[in-house]
Short mmCIF file of C-alpha atoms in Angstrom, two decimals:
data_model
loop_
_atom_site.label_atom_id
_atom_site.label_comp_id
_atom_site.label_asym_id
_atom_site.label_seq_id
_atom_site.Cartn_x
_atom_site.Cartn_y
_atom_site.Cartn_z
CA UNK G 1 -22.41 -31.65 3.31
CA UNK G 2 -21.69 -34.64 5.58
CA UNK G 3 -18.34 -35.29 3.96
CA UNK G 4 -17.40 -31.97 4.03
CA UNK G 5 -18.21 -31.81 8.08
CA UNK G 6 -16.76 -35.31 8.75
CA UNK G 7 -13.82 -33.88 6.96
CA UNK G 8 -13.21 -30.65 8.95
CA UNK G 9 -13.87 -32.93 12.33
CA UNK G 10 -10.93 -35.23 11.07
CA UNK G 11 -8.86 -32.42 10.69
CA UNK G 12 -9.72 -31.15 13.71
CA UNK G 13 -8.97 -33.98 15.84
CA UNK G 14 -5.35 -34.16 13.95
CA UNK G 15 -4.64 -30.90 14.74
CA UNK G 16 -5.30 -31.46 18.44
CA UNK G 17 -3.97 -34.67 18.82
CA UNK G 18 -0.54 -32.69 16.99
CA UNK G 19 -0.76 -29.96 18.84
CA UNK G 20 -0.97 -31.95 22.44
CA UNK G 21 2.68 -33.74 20.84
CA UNK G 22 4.33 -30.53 20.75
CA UNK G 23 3.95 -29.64 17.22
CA UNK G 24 4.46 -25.40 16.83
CA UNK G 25 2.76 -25.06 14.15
CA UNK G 26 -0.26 -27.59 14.79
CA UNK G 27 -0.43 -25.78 18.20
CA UNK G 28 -0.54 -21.92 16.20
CA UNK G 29 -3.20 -23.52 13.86
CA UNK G 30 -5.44 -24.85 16.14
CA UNK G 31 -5.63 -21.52 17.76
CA UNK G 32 -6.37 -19.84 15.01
CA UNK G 33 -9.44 -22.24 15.17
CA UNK G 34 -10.01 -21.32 17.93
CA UNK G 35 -10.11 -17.69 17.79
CA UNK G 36 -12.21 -17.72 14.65
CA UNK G 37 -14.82 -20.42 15.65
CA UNK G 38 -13.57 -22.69 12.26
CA UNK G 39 -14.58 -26.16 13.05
CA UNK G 40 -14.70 -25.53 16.93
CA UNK G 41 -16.68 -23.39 19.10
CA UNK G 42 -15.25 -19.75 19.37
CA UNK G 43 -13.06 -19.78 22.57
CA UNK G 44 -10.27 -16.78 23.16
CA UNK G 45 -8.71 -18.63 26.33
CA UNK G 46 -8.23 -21.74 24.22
CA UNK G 47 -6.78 -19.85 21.31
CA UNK G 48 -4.72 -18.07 23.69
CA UNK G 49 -3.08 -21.31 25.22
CA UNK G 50 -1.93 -22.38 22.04
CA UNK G 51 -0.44 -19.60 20.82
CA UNK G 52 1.49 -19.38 24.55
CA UNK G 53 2.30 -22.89 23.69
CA UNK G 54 3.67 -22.08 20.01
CA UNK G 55 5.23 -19.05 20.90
CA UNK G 56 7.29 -20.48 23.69
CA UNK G 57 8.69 -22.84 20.88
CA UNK G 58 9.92 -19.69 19.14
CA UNK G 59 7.00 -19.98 16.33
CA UNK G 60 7.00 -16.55 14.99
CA UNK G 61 3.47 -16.42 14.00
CA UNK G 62 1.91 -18.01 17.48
CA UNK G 63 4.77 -14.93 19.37
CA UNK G 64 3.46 -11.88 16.67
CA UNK G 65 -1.02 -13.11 17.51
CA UNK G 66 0.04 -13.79 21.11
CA UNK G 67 1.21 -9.90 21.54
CA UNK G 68 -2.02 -8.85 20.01
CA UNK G 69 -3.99 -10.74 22.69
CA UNK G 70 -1.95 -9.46 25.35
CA UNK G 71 -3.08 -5.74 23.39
CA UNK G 72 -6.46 -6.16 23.87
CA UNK G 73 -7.29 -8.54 26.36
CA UNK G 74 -8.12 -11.73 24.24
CA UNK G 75 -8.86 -14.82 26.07
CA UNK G 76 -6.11 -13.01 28.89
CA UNK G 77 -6.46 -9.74 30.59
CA UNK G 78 -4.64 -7.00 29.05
CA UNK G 79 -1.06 -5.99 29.08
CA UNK G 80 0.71 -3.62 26.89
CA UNK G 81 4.60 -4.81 28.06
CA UNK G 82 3.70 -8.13 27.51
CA UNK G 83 2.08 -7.35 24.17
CA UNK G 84 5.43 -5.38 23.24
CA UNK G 85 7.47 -8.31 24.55
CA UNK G 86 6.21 -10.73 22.49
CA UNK G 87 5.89 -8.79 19.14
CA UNK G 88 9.68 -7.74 19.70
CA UNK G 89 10.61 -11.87 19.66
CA UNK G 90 8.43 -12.33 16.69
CA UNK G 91 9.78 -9.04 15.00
CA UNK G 92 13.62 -10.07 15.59
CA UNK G 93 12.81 -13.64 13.67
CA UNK G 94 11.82 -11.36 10.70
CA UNK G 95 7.57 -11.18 11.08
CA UNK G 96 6.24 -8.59 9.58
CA UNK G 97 3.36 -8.24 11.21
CA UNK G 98 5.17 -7.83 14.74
CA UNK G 99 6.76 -5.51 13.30
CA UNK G 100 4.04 -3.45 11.75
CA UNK G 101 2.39 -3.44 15.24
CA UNK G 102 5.35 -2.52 17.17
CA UNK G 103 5.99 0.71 14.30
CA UNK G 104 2.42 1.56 15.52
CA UNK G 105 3.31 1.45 19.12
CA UNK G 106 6.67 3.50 18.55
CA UNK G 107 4.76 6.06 16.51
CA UNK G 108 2.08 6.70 19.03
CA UNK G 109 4.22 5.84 22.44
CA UNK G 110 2.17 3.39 23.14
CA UNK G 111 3.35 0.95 25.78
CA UNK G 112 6.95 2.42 24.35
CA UNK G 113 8.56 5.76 24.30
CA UNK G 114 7.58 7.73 21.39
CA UNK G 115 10.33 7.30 18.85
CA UNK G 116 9.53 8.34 15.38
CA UNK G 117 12.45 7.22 13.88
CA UNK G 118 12.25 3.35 15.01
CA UNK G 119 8.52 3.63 13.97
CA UNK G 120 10.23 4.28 10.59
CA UNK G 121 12.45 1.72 10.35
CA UNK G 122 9.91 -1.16 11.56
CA UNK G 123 7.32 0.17 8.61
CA UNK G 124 10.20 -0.61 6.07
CA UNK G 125 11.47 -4.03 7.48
CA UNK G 126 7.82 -4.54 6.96
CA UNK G 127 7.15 -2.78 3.62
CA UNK G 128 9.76 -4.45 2.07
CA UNK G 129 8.47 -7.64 2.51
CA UNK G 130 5.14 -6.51 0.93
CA UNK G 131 2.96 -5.74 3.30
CA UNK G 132 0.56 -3.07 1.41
CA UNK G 133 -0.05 -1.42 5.12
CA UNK G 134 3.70 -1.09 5.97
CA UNK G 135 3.89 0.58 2.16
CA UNK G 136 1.15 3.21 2.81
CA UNK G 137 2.28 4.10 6.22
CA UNK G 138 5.59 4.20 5.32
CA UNK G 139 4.76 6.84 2.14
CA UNK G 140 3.01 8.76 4.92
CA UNK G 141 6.47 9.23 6.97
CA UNK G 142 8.24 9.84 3.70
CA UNK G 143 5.79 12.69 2.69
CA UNK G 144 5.18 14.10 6.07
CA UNK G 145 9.50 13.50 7.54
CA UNK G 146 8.07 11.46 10.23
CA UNK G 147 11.48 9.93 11.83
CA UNK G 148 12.87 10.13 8.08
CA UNK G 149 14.19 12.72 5.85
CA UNK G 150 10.66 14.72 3.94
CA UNK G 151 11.27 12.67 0.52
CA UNK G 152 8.08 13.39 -1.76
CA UNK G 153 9.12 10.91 -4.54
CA UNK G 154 10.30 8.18 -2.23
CA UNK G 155 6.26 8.79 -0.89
CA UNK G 156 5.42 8.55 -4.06
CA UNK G 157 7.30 4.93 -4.96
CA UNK G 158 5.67 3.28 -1.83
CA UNK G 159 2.38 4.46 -3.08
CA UNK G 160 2.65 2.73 -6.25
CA UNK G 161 4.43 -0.03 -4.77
CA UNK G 162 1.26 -0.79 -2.59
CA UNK G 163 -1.17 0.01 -5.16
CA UNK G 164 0.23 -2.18 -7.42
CA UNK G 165 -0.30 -4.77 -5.32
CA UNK G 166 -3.99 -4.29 -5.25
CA UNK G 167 -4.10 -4.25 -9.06
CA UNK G 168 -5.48 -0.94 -9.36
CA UNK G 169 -4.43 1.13 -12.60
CA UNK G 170 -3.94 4.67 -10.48
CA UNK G 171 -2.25 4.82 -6.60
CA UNK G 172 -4.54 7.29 -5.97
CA UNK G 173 -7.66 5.88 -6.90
CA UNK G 174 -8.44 3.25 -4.18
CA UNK G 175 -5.00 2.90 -2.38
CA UNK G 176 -6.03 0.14 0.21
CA UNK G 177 -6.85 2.18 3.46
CA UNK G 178 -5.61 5.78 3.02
CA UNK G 179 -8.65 6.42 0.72
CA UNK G 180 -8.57 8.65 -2.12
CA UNK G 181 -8.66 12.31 -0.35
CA UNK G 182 -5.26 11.25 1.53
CA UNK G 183 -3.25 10.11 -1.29
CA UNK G 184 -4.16 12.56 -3.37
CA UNK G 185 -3.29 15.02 -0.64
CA UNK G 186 0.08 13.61 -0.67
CA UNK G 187 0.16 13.90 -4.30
CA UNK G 188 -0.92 17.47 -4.28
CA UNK G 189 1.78 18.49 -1.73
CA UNK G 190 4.48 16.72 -3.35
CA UNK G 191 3.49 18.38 -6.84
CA UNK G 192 3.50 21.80 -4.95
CA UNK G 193 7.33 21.01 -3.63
CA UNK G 194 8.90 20.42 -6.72
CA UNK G 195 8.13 16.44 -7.44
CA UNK G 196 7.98 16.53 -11.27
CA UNK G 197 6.81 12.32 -10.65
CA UNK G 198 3.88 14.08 -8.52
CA UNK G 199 2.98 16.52 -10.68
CA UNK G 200 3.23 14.23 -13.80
CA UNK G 201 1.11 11.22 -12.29
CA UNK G 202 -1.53 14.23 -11.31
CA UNK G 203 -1.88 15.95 -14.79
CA UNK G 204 -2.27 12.41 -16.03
CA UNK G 205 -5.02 11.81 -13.67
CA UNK G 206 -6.74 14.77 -14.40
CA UNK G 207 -6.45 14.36 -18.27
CA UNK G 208 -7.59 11.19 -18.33
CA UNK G 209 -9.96 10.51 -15.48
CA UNK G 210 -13.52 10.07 -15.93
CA UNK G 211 -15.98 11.44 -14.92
CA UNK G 212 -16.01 14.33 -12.30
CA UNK G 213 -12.49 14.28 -11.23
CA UNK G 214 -11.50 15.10 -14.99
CA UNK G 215 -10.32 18.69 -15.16
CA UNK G 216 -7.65 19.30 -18.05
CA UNK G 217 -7.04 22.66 -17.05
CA UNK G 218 -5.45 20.78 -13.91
CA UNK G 219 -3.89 18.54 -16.18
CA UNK G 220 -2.57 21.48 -18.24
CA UNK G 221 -0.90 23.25 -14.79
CA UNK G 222 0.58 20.28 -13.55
CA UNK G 223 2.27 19.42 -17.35
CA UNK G 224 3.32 23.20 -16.95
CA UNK G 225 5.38 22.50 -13.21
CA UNK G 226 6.82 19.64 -14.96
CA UNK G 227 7.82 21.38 -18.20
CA UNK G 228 9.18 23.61 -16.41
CA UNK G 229 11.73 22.08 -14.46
CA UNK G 230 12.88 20.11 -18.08
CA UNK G 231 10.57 16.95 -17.96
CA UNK G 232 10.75 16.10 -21.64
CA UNK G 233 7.61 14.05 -21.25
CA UNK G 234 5.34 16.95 -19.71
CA UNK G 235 7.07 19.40 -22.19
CA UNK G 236 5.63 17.16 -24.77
CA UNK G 237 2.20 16.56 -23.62
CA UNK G 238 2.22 20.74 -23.11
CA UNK G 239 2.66 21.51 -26.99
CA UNK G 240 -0.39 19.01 -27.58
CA UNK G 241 -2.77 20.18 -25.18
CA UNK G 242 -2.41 23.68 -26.07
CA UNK G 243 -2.37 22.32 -30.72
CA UNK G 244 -5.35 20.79 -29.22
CA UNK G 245 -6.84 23.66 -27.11
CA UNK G 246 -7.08 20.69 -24.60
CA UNK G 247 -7.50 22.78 -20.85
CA UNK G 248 -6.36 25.82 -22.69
CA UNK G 249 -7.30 28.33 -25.50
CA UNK G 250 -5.65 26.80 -28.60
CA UNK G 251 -2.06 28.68 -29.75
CA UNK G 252 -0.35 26.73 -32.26
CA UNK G 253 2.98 28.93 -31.40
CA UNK G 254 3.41 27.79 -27.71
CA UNK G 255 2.64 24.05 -29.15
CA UNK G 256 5.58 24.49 -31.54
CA UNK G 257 8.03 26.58 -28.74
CA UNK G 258 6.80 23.34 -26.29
CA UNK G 259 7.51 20.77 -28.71
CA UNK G 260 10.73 22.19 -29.85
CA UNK G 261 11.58 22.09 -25.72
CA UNK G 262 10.60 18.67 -25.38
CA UNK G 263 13.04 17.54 -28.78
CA UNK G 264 15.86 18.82 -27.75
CA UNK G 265 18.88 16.62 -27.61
CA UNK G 266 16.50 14.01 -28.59
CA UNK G 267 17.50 11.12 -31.49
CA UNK G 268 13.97 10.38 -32.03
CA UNK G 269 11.49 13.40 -31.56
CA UNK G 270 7.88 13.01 -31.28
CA UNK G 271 5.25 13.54 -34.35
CA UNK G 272 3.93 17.00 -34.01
CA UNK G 273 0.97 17.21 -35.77
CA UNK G 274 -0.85 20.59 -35.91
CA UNK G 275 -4.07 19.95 -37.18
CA UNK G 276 -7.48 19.33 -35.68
CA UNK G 277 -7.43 15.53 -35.38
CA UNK G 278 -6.88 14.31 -32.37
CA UNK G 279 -3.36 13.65 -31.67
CA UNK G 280 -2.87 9.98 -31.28
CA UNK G 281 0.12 9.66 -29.54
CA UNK G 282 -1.75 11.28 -26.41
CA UNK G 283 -4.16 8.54 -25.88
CA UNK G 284 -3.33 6.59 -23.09
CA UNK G 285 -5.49 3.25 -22.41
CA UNK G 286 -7.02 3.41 -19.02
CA UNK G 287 -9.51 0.44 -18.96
CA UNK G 288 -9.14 -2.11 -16.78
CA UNK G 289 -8.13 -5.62 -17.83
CA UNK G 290 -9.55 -8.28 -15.16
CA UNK G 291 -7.26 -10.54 -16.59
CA UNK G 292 -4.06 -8.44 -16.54
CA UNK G 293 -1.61 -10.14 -13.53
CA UNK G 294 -4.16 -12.89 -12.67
CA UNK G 295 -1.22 -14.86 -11.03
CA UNK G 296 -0.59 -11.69 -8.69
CA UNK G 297 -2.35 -12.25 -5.12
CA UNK G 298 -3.01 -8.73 -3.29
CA UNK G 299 -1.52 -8.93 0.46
CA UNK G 300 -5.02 -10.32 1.58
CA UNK G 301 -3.84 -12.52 4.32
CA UNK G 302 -3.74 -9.84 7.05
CA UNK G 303 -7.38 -8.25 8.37
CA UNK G 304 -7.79 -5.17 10.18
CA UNK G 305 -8.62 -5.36 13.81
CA UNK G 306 -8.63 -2.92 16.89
CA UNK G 307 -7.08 0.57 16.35
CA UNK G 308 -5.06 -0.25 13.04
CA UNK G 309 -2.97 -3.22 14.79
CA UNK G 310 -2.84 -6.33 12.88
CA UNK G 311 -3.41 -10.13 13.79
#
C-alpha cells in the first residue's frame, strides 16, 4: 500500500514539475487530477488553471474540459460564450467531445442560435468517430428530421452502430442512454413508415425474445409488412410461422403460397418442410457469449455530467 502511494506521489510531483515547464499535456493531466481528487486534494480553480494553461497551447482536450467549466461554473464563474468559444477551438482540431457539446447547444439555442441543422452535422463529425452518444442522438434526428432529411433506416444504422459498441446482441435492448421504450419507439415508427429493416429487426425481437416482451403474433405482423413489400427473408419466415401455427392458426396453403414468394428468382431456395417438427432453419441463437469481441472496448472514456454535456 506504501509503494503504491509513494508511487502515485512520484507521479504526481512529475506531472507538476512538467506541467510548470510548459508541457500541454502534463498541464491537461494534472488537471484532470485535480478535478477528480486522484492523488491530490479535489480543487476546481486548480484544475481550471491548467486546463487555461493547456488550452492556450492549442491542446484540444485541456480547450473541449475548459468550455465545460466555463458551462457550469467549475473552479470559474459561469459563462456560456466563453464555454462556446472554447469548445468551437477544440471542435475545429477534430474533438469530438467539443463537438458533441456544441450539437447540444445548437439543438437547444443555448448560448447559440437555435440551428437544427448544425446540431446535425456536429452529432455526425462526432458519431463517426465513435462516440456511442453522438450515434444515438444522431438516430434521433434521422428518425424524427431534426435539421436532416426523416430517414428511418439511416436511424436505424446508427442504432446498431452504437449498440454494437456496447456488445449487446439487440439495439433495442439496452441502447446506452435512450433506454429501451425510446428505441423501440423509433423502431415502431419506422416499421409503421415503410422500413422493411424496422419491421424485420422487430418481428425478430418479438419471435425470439424472452420472456414478456415475446409476442409472435407481433412477430407474425411485422414478417407480414415485410413480405409484403418483397423482403425474401420475411416472406420466408411467413410460410414457417404459419406450417408452424407459430402467432397464427396453422394453414399449410398460405405456408406453401409464402414460401413459393420467398423462392422466386432464387438459385438456392430454402427447405420447406411441412410437418410438425420444428423447423430448424428458424432457430436463431440469441445467447450471449461473454467472450464474443473481448478485444472490443465500449466508448467508456466519456461520463455523463450536467444536463447531457460531456467532460
Amino acid at each position: 500500500m506504501k509503494k503504491n502511494t509513494q508511487k502515485q506521489n512520484n507521479t504526481i510531483e512529475k506531472l507538476k514539475t512538467q506541467a510548470e515547464q510548459g508541457d500541454a499535456e502534463s498541464q491537461y493531466k494534472l488537471a484532470l487530477r485535480y478535478k477528480k481528487g486522484e492523488g491530490v486534494a479535489e480543487d476546481l480553480a486548480k484544475a481550471f488553471y491548467w486546463y487555461i494553461k493547456a488550452a492556450e497551447q492549442g491542446f484540444a482536450k485541456a480547450q473541449s474540459n475548459l468550455g465545460y467549466s466555463y458551462k457550469f461554473g467549475e473552479g470559474t464563474e459561469k459563462d456560456s460564450s466563453k464555454a462556446i468559444e472554447w469548445w468551437i477551438k477544440a471542435a475545429k482540431q477534430g474533438n469530438a467531445t467539443a463537438m458533441y457539446n456544441l450539437a447540444i447547444c445548437y439543438n437547444n439555442g443555448q448560448g447559440v442560435k437555435k440551428d437544427l441543422v448544425k446540431a446535425a452535422k456536429l452529432y455526425e463529425k462526432a458519431a463517426e468517430q465513435g462516440m456511442i452518444q453522438a450515434q444515438n442522438k444522431l438516430a434521433i434526428c434521422y428518425a424524427e428530421g431534426n435539421g436532416v432529411e426523416q430517414n428511418f433506416d439511416k436511424a436505424i444504422e446508427w442504432l446498431k452502430i452504437a449498440a454494437k459498441q456496447i456488445r449487446h446482441m439487440w439495439p433495442y435492448d439496452k441502447t446506452w442512454y435512450l433506454g429501451k421504450d425510446k428505441v423501440m419507439e423509433l423502431y415502431t415508427n419506422a416499421a409503421e413508415h415503410g422500413s422493411k429493416q424496422a419491421q424485420m429487426e422487430l418481428a425478430e425481437y418479438y419471435e425470439y425474445c424472452c420472456g414478456a416482451d415475446s409476442d409472435p403474433k407481433k412477430a407474425v405482423a411485422y414478417y407480414t409488412m415485410a413480405a409484403e413489400q418483397g423482403d425474401k427473408d420475411a416472406q420466408y419466415k411467413l410460410s414457417v410461422m404459419y406450417e408452424q401455427g407459430k402467432g397464427v392458426e396453422r394453414d399449410y396453403a398460405k405456408s406453401v403460397e409464402w414460401y413459393t414468394k420467398a423462392v422466386e428468382d432464387m438459385k438456392d431456395p430454402f427447405p420447406l418442410n411441412l410437418n410438425d417438427e420444428e423447423d430448424t432453419h428458424s432457430k436463431k441463437d440469441t445467447s450471449y457469449n461473454e467472450d464474443a469481441d473481448d478485444n472490443e472496448e465500449p466508448n467508456s472514456l466519456l461520463s455523463w455530467h450536467k444536463d447531457g454535456f460531456l467532460v
